[in-house]
Coordinates of C-alpha atoms and ligand atoms in Angstrom, one line a residue:
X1 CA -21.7 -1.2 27.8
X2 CA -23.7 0.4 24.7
X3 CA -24.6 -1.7 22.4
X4 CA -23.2 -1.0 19.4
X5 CA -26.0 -1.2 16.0
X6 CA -24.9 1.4 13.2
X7 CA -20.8 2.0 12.2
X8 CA -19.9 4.3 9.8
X9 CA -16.2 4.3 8.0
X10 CA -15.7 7.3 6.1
X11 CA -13.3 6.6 2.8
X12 CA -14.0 3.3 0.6
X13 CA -10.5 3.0 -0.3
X14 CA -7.7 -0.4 0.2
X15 CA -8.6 -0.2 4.0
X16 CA -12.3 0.9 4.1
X17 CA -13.3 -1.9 1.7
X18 CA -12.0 -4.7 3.4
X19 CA -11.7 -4.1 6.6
X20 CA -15.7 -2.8 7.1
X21 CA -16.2 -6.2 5.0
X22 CA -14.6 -8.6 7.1
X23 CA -16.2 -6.8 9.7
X24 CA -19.5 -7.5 8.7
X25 CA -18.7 -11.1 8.0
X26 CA -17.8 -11.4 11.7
X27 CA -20.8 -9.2 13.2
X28 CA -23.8 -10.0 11.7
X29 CA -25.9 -7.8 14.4
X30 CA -24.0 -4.3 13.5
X31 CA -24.3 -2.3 10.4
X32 CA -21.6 -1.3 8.4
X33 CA -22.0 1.4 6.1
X34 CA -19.2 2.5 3.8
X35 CA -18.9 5.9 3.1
X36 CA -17.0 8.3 -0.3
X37 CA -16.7 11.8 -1.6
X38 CA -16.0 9.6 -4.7
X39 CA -19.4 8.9 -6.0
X40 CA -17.7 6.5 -9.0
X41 CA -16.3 4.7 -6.6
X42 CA -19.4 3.9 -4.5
X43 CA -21.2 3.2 -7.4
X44 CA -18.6 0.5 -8.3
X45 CA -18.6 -1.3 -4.7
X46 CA -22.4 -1.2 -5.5
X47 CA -21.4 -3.3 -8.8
X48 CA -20.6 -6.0 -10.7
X49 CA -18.1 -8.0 -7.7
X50 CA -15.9 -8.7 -10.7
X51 CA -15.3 -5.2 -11.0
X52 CA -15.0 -4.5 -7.7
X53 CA -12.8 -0.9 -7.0
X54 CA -10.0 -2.6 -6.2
X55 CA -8.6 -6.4 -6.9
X56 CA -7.9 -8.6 -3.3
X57 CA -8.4 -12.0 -3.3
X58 CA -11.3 -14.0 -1.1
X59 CA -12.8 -9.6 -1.4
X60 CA -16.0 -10.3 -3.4
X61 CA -17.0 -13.7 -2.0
X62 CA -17.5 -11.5 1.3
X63 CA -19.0 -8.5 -0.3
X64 CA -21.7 -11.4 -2.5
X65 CA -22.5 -12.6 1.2
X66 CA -22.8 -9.4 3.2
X67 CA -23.5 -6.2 0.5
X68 CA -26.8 -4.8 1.4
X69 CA -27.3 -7.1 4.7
X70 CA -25.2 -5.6 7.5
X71 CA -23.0 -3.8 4.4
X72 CA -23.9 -0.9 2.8
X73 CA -22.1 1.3 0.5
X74 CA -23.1 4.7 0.2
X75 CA -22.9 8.3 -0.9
X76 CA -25.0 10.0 1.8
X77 CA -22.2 10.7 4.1
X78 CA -24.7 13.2 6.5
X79 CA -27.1 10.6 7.5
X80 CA -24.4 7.8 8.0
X81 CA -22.9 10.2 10.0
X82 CA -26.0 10.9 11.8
X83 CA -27.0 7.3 12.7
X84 CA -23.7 5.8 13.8
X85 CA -22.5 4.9 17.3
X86 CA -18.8 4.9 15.9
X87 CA -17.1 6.5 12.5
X88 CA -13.9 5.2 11.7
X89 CA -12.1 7.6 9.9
X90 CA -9.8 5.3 6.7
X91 CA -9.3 8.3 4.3
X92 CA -5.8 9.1 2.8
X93 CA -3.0 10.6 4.4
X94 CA -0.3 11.1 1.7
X95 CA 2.8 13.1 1.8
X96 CA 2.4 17.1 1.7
X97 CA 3.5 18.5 -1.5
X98 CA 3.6 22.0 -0.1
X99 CA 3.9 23.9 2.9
X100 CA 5.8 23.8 5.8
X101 CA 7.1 19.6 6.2
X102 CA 6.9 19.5 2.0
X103 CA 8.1 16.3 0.8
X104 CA 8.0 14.7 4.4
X105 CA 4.8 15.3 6.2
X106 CA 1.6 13.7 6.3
X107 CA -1.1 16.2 4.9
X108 CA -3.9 15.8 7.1
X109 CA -6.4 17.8 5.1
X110 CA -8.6 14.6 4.0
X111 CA -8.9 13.6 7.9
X112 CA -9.4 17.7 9.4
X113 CA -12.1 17.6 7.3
X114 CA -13.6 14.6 7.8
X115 CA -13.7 16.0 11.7
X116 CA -14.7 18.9 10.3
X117 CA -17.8 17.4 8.8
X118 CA -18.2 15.0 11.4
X119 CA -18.7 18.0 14.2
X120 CA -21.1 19.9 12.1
X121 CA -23.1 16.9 11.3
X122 CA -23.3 15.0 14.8
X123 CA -26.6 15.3 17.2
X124 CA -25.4 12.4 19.6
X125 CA -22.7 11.0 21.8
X126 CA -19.6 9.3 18.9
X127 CA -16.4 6.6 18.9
X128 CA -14.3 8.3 16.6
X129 CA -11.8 5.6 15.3
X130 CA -8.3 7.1 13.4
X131 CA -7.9 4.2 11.1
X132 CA -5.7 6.1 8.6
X133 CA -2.0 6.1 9.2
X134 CA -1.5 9.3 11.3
X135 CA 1.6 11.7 12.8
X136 CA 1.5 10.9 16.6
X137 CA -0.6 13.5 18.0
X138 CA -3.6 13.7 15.6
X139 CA -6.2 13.1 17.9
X140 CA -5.6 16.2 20.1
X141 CA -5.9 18.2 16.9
X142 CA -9.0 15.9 16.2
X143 CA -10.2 17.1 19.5
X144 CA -9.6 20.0 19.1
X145 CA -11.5 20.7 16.2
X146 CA -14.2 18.6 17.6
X147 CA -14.5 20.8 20.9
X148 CA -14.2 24.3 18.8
X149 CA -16.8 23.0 16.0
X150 CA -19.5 20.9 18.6
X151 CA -19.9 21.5 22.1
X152 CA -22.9 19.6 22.6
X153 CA -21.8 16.2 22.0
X154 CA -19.1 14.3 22.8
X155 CA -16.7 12.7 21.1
X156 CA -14.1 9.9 22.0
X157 CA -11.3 9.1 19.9
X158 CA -9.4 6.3 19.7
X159 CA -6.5 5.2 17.8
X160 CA -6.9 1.7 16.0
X161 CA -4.2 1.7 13.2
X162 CA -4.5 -1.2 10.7
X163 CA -1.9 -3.6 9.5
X164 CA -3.2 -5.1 6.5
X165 CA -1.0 -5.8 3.5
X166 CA -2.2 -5.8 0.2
X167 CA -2.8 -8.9 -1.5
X168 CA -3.3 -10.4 1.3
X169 CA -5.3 -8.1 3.0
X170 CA -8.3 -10.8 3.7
X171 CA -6.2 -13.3 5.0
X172 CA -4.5 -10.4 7.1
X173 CA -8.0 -8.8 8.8
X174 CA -9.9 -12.5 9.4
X175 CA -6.4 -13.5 11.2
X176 CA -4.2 -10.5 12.4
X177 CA -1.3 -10.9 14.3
X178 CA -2.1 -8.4 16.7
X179 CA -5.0 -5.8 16.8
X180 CA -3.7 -2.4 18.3
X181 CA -6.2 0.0 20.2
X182 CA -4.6 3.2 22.0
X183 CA -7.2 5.6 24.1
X184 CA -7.3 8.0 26.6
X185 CA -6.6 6.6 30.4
X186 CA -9.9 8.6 31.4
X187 CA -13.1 7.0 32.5
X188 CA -14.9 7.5 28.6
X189 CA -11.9 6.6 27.1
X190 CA -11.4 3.4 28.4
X191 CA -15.1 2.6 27.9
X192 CA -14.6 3.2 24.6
X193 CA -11.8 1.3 24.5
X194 CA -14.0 -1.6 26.0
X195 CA -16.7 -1.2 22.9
X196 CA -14.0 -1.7 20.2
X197 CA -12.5 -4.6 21.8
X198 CA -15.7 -6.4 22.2
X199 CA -16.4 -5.9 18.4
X200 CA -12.9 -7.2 17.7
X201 CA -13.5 -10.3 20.1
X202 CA -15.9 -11.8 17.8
X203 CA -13.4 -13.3 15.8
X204 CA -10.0 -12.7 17.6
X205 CA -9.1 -13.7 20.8
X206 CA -8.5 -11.4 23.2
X207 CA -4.5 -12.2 23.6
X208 CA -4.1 -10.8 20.2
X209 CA -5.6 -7.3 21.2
X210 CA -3.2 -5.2 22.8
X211 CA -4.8 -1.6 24.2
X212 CA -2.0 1.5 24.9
X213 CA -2.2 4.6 25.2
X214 CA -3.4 6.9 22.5
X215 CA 0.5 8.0 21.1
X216 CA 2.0 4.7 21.9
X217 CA -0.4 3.4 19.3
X218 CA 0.0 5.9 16.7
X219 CA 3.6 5.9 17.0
X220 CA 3.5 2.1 17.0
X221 CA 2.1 1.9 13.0
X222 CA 4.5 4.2 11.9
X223 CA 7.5 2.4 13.3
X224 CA 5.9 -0.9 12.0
X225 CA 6.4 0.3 8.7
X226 CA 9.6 1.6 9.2
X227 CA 11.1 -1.5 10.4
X228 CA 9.7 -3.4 7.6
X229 CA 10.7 -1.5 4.8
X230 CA 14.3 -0.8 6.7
X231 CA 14.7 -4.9 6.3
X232 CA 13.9 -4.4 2.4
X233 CA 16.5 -1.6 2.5
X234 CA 19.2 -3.7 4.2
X235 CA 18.9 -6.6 2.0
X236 CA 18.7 -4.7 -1.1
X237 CA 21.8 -3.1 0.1
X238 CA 23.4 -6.3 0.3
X239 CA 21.9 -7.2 -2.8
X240 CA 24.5 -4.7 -4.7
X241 CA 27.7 -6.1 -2.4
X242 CA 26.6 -9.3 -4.0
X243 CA 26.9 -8.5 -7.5
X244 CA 30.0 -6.6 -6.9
X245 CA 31.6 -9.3 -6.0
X246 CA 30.3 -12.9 -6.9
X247 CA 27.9 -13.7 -3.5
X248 CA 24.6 -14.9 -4.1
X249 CA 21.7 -12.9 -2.5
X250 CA 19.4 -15.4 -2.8
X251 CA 21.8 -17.6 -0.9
X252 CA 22.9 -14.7 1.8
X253 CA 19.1 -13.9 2.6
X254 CA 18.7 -17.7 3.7
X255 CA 21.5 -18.0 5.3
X256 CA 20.7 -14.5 7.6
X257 CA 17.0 -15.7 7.8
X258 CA 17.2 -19.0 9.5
X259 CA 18.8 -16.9 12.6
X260 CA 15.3 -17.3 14.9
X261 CA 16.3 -14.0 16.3
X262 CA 16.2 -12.1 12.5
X263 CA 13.7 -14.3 11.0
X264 CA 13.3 -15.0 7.5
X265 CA 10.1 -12.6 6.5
X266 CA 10.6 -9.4 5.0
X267 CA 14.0 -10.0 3.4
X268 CA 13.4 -10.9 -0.4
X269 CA 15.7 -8.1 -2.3
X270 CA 13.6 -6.7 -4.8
X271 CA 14.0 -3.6 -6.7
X272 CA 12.6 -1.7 -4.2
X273 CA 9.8 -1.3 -1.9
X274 CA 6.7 0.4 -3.6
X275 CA 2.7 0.9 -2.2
X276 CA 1.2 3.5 -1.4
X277 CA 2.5 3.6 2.5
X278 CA 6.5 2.9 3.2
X279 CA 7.9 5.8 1.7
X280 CA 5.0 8.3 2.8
X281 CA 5.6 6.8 6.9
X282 CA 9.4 7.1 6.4
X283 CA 9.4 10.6 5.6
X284 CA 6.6 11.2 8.0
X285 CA 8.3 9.9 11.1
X286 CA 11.9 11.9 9.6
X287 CA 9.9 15.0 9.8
X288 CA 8.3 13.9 13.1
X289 CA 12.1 13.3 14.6
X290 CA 13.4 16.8 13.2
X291 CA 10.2 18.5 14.1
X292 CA 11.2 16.8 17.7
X293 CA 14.7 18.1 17.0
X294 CA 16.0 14.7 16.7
X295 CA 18.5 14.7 13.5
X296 CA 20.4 11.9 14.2
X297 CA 17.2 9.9 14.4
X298 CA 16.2 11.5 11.0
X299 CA 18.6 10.9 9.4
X300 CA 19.2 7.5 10.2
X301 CA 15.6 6.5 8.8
X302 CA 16.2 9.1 5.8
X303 CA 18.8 6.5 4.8
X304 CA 16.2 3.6 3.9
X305 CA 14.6 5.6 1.7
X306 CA 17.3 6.5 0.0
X307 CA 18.8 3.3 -0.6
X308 CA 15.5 2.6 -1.8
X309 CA 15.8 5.2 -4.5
X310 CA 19.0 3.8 -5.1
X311 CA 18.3 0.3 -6.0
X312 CA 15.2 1.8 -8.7
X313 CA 18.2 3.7 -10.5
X314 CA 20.1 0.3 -9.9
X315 CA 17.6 -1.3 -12.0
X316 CA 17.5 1.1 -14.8
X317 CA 21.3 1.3 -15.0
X318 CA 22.0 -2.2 -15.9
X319 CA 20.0 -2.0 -18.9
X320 CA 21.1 1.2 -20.2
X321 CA 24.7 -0.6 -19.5
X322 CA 23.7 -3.5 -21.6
X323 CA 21.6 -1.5 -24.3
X324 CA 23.6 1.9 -24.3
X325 CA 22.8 5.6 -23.3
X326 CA 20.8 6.3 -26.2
X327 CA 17.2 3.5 -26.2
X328 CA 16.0 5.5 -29.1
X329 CA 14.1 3.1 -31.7
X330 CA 14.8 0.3 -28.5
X331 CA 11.3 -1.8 -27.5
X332 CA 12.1 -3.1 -24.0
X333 CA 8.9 -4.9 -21.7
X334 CA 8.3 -4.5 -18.1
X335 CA 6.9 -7.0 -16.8
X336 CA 4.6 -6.1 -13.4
X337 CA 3.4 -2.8 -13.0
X338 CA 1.5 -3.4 -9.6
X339 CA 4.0 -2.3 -6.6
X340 CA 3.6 -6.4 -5.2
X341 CA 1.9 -9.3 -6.7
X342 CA -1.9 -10.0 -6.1
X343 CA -2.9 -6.3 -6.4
X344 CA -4.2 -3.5 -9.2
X345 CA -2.7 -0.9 -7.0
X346 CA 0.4 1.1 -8.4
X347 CA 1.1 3.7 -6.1
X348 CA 4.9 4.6 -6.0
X349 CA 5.5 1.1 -7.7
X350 CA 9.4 1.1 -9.0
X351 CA 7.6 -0.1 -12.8
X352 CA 6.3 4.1 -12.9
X353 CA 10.1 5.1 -12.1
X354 CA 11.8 2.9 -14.4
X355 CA 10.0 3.1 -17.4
X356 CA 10.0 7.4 -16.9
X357 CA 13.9 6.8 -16.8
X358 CA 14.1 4.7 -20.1
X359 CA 11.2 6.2 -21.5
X360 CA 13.5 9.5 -21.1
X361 CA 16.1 7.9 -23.2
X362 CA 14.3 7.0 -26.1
X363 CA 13.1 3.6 -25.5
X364 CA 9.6 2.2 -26.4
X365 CA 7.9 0.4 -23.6
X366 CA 5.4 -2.3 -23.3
X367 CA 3.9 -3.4 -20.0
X368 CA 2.3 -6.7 -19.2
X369 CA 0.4 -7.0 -15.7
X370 CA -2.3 -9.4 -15.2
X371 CA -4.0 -6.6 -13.2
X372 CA -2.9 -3.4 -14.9
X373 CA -4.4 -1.1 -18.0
X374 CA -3.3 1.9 -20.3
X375 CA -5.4 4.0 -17.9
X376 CA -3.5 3.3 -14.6
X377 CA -0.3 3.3 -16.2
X378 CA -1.2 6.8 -18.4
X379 CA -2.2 8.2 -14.9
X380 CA 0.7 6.9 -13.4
X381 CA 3.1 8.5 -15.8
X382 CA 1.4 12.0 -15.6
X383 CA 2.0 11.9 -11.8
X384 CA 5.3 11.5 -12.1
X385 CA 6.9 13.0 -15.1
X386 CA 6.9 16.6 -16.1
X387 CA 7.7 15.4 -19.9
X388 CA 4.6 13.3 -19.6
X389 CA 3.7 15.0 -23.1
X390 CA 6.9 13.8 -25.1
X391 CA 7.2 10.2 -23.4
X392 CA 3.4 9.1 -23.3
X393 CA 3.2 7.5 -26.5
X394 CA 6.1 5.4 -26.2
X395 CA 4.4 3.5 -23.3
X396 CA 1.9 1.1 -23.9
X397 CA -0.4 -2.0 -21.8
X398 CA -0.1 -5.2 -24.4
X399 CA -2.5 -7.9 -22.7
X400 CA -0.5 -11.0 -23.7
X401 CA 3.3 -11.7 -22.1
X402 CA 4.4 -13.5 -25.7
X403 CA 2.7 -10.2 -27.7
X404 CA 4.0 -7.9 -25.3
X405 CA 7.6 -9.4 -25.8
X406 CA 8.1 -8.9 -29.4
X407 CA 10.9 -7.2 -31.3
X408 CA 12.2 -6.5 -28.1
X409 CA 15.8 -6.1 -26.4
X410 CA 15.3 -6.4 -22.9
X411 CA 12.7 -7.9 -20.7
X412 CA 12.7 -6.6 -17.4
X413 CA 10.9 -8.4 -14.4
X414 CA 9.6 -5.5 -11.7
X415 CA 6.8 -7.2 -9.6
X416 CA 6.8 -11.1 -8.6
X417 CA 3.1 -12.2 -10.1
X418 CA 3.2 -16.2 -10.0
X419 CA 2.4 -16.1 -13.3
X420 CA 5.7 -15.2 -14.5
X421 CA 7.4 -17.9 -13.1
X422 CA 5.9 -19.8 -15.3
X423 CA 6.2 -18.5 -18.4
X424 CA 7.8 -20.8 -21.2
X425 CA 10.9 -18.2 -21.3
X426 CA 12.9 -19.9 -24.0
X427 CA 9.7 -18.9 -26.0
X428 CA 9.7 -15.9 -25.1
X429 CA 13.5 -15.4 -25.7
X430 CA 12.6 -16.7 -29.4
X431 CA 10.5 -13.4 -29.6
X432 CA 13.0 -11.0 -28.8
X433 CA 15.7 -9.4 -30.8
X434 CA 19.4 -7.6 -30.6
X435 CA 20.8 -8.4 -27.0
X436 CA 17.6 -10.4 -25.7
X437 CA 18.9 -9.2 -22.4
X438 CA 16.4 -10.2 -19.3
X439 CA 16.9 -9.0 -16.2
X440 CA 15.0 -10.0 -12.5
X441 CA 14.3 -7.5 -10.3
X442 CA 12.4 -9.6 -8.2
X443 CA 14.5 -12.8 -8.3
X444 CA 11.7 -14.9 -9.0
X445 CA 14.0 -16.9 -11.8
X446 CA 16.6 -17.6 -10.0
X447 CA 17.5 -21.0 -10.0
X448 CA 14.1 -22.5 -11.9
X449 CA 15.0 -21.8 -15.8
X450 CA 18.0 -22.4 -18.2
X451 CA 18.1 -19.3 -19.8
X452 CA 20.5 -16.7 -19.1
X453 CA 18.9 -14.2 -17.1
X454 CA 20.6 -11.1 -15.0
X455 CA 19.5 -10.3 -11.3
X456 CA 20.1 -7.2 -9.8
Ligands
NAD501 P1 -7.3 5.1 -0.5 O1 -6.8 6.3 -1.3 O2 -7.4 3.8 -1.2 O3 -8.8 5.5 0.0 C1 -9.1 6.6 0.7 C2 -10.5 7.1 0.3 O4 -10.9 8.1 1.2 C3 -10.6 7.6 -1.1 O5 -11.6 6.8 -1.8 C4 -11.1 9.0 -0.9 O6 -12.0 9.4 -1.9 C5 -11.8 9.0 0.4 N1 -11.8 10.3 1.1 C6 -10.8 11.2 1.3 N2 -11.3 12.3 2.0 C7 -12.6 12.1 2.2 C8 -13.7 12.8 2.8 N3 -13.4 14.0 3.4 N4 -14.9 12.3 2.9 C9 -15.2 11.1 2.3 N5 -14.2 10.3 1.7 C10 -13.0 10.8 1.6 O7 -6.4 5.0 0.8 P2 -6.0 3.6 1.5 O8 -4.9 2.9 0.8 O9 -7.3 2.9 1.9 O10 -5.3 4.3 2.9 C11 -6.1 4.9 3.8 C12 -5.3 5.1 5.1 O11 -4.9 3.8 5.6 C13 -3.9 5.9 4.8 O12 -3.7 6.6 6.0 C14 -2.9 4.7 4.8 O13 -1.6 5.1 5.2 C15 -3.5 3.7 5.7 N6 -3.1 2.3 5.4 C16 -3.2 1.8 4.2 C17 -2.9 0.5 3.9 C18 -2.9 -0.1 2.5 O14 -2.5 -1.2 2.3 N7 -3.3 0.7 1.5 C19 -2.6 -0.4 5.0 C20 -2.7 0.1 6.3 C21 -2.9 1.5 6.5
UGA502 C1 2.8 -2.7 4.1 C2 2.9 -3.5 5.5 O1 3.3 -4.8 5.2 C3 1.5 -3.5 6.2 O2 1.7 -4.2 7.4 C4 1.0 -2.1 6.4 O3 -0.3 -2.2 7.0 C5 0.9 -1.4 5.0 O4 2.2 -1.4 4.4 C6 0.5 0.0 5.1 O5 0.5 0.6 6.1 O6 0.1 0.5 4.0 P1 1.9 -3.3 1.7 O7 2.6 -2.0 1.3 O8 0.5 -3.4 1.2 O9 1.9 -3.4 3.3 O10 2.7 -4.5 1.1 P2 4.1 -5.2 1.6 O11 3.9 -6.7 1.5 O12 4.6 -4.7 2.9 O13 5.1 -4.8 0.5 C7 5.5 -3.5 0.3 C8 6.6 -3.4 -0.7 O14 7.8 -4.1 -0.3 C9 6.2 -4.1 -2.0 O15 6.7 -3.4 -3.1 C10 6.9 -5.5 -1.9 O16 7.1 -6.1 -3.1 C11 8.2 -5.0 -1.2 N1 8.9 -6.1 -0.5 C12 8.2 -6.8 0.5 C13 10.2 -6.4 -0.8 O17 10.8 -5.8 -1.7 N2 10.8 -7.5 -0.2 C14 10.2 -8.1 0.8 O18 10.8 -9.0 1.4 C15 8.9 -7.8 1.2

């Protein structure tokens, strides 16, 4: 088997950064070298470790041991290119906002050309790796362009989708409960195969890395996320049967939990799954099943992203039933921004959907997040809202939960941080005015203070 010195991963994002770095903690003989278009973002792994792209905890011990030993983060994506035995590909793959499959698609553009590069780049033999989340069948478009582009050398590609969760994404890579490798059945597929699992073998044992085909495995990520977010979906549903009529969802949730045959993970109700990932796989495998002519299938995965929508609006409604249509000269807080706790990432957090909706109605926001800032949330915003013009100043970041509380109506709890469960509340009840009306999206409360709080 080749011995395997230089890999490249191309995209320096929640999944480049630390999986190449827990990598490198486990194979100190290979080089790891960390490629970006963004050169910011580069220059910031290169950085201060407190101020590291992106917050994960146990992340910068691992980057203070290995950065610039068998870790290298770089802008000079040619000659990483050049010298690597394998490339895995970890750039974004988010929704298509126009063209055929808008709204549901995966847009493939970042990873065609990153192939696209690759091919014109490449003077020897390559592992490519599809790390990103893909549509099953990518890699015969990857081959394809690789075969049109560069006849000379070949390339193997390989499908090793990761399952890290943010927050916990260390925790998750150093102790996996399954590594997933598809190839081809051919000869140099399975060799190449072979290579990966041997890399992966130096710190997980070989029961916990499964090899399939190449669609079995692409497939196999999407429909892991599906499954997970369609548990949030089902509890949350049950979530709003329970306040119709008196049942506790804390208390339902246990109770279908302890059943060893549902298990108890992945049913906390919430108000609504967020990241950067469950929606965008949803819609991808609906369009996959209608582009397969499967509507029935569609549609019945359609539905948990729906509900999701539906338990965000859920959220926001209660309040404007406590605090009326009009929130005009109304300061309400969210607290949590972040789509989970333990992270600085936002994307299609429920915070961004609920403030546009009360911000829309008048109301004066301030946000406290241990890991947020006026930037992210301004940025945010624009994304989202064509009135980002006539709403924007009403939103601010106030760095102190009893500041950010002040003169306000409602406090509205949106991600599950630790620290807000303990929070002196009856303080922070004392700072609040009108219908000091607190609500818990995340039902982190429940059962630990006196005050009178509303769940969802
Ligand atoms: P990200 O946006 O954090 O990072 C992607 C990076 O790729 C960006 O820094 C971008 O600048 C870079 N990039 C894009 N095109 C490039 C190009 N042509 N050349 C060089 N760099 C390029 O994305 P992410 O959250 O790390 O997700 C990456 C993929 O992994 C997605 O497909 C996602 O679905 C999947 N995934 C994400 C997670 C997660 O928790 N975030 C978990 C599992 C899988
Ligand atoms: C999720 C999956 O858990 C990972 O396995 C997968 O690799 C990743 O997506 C991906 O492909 O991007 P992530 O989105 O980082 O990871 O975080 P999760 O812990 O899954 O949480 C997602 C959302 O669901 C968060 O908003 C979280 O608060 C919410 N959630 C989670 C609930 O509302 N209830 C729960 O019981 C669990």
């Amino acid at each position: 088997m080749k011995k395997i010195k230089n890999v490249t991963c191309i995209g320096a994002g929640y999944v480049g950064g630390p999986s190449m770095s827990v990598f490198a903690e486990n194979c100190p003989n290979i080089n790891f070298t960390i490629v970006d278009k963004d050169e910011k973002k580069i220059n910031a792994w290169n950085g201060d470790v407190d101020n590291l792209p992106i917050y994960e905890p146990g992340l910068k011990e691992i980057i203070k041991k290995t950065r610039n030993k068998n870790l290298f983060f770089s802008n000079d994506i040619d000659n990483a290119i050049i010298n690597s035995d394998i490339i895995f590909i970890a750039v974004n793959t988010p929704t298509l906002k126009e063209g055929p499959g808008a709204g549901f698609g995966a847009d493939l553009k970042y990873i065609i050309s990153c192939a696209e590069h690759i091919a014109k780049i490449a003077k020897s033999d390559k592992i490519i790796v599809e790390k990103s989340t893909v549509p099953i069948k990518t890699a015969e478009k990857l081959n394809e362009i690789f075969s049109k582009n560069n006849s000379s050398v070949h390339f193997e590609i390989l499908s090793n989708p990761e399952f890290l969760a943010e927050g916990t994404a260390i925790q998750d890579l150093r102790s996996p409960d399954r590594v997933l490798i598809g190839g081809n059945k051919s000869k140099s597929g399975q060799n190449a195969v072979s290579v990966l699992v041997e890399i992966y073998s130096k710190w997980i044992t070989k029961e916990k890395i499964i090899t399939t085909n190449l669609w079995s495995s692409e497939l196999s990520k999407l429909a892991s996320n599906a499954m997970l977010a369609q548990r949030i979906s089902s509890i949350n549903s049950l979530s709003a049967i329970c306040d119709a009529t008196g049942a506790d969802i804390k208390e339902v949730s246990n109770a279908i939990g302890l059943d060893h045959r549902i298990g108890r993970y992945f049913l906390n109700p919430s108000v609504g799954f967020g990241g950067s990932c469950f929606q965008k796989d949803i819609l991808n495998l609906v369009y996959l099943c209608r582009t397969y002519g499967l509507d029935e299938v569609a549609e019945y995965w359609y539905q948990v992203v729906k509900m999701n929508n539906y338990q965000r609006s859920r959220f926001s409604n209660k309040i404007i039933q406590k605090l009326g249509q009009d929130l005009t000269n109304k300061k309400i807080t969210l607290f949590g921004w972040s789509f989970k706790k333990d992270t600085n990432d936002s994307r299609e957090s429920a915070s961004i959907f609920v403030a546009i909706e009360l911000l829309s109605r008048g109301a004066k926001i301030n946000v406290y997040d241990p890991q947020t800032s006026n930037e992210i949330i301004y940025n945010d915003i624009k994304e989202y809202s064509s009135n980002y013009s006539n709403i924007i100043d009403n939103i601010k970041y106030v760095n102190d939960p009893y500041k950010a509380t002040e003169q306000s109506s409602c406090v509205g709890i949106l991600t599950e941080w630790d620290e807000f469960k303990s929070l002196d509340w009856k303080e922070i009840k004392k700072t609040m005015v009108n219908e000091k009306f607190i609500i818990d999206g995340r039902y982190i409360l429940k059962d630990k203070i006196e005050e009178k709080i509303t769940y969802l």
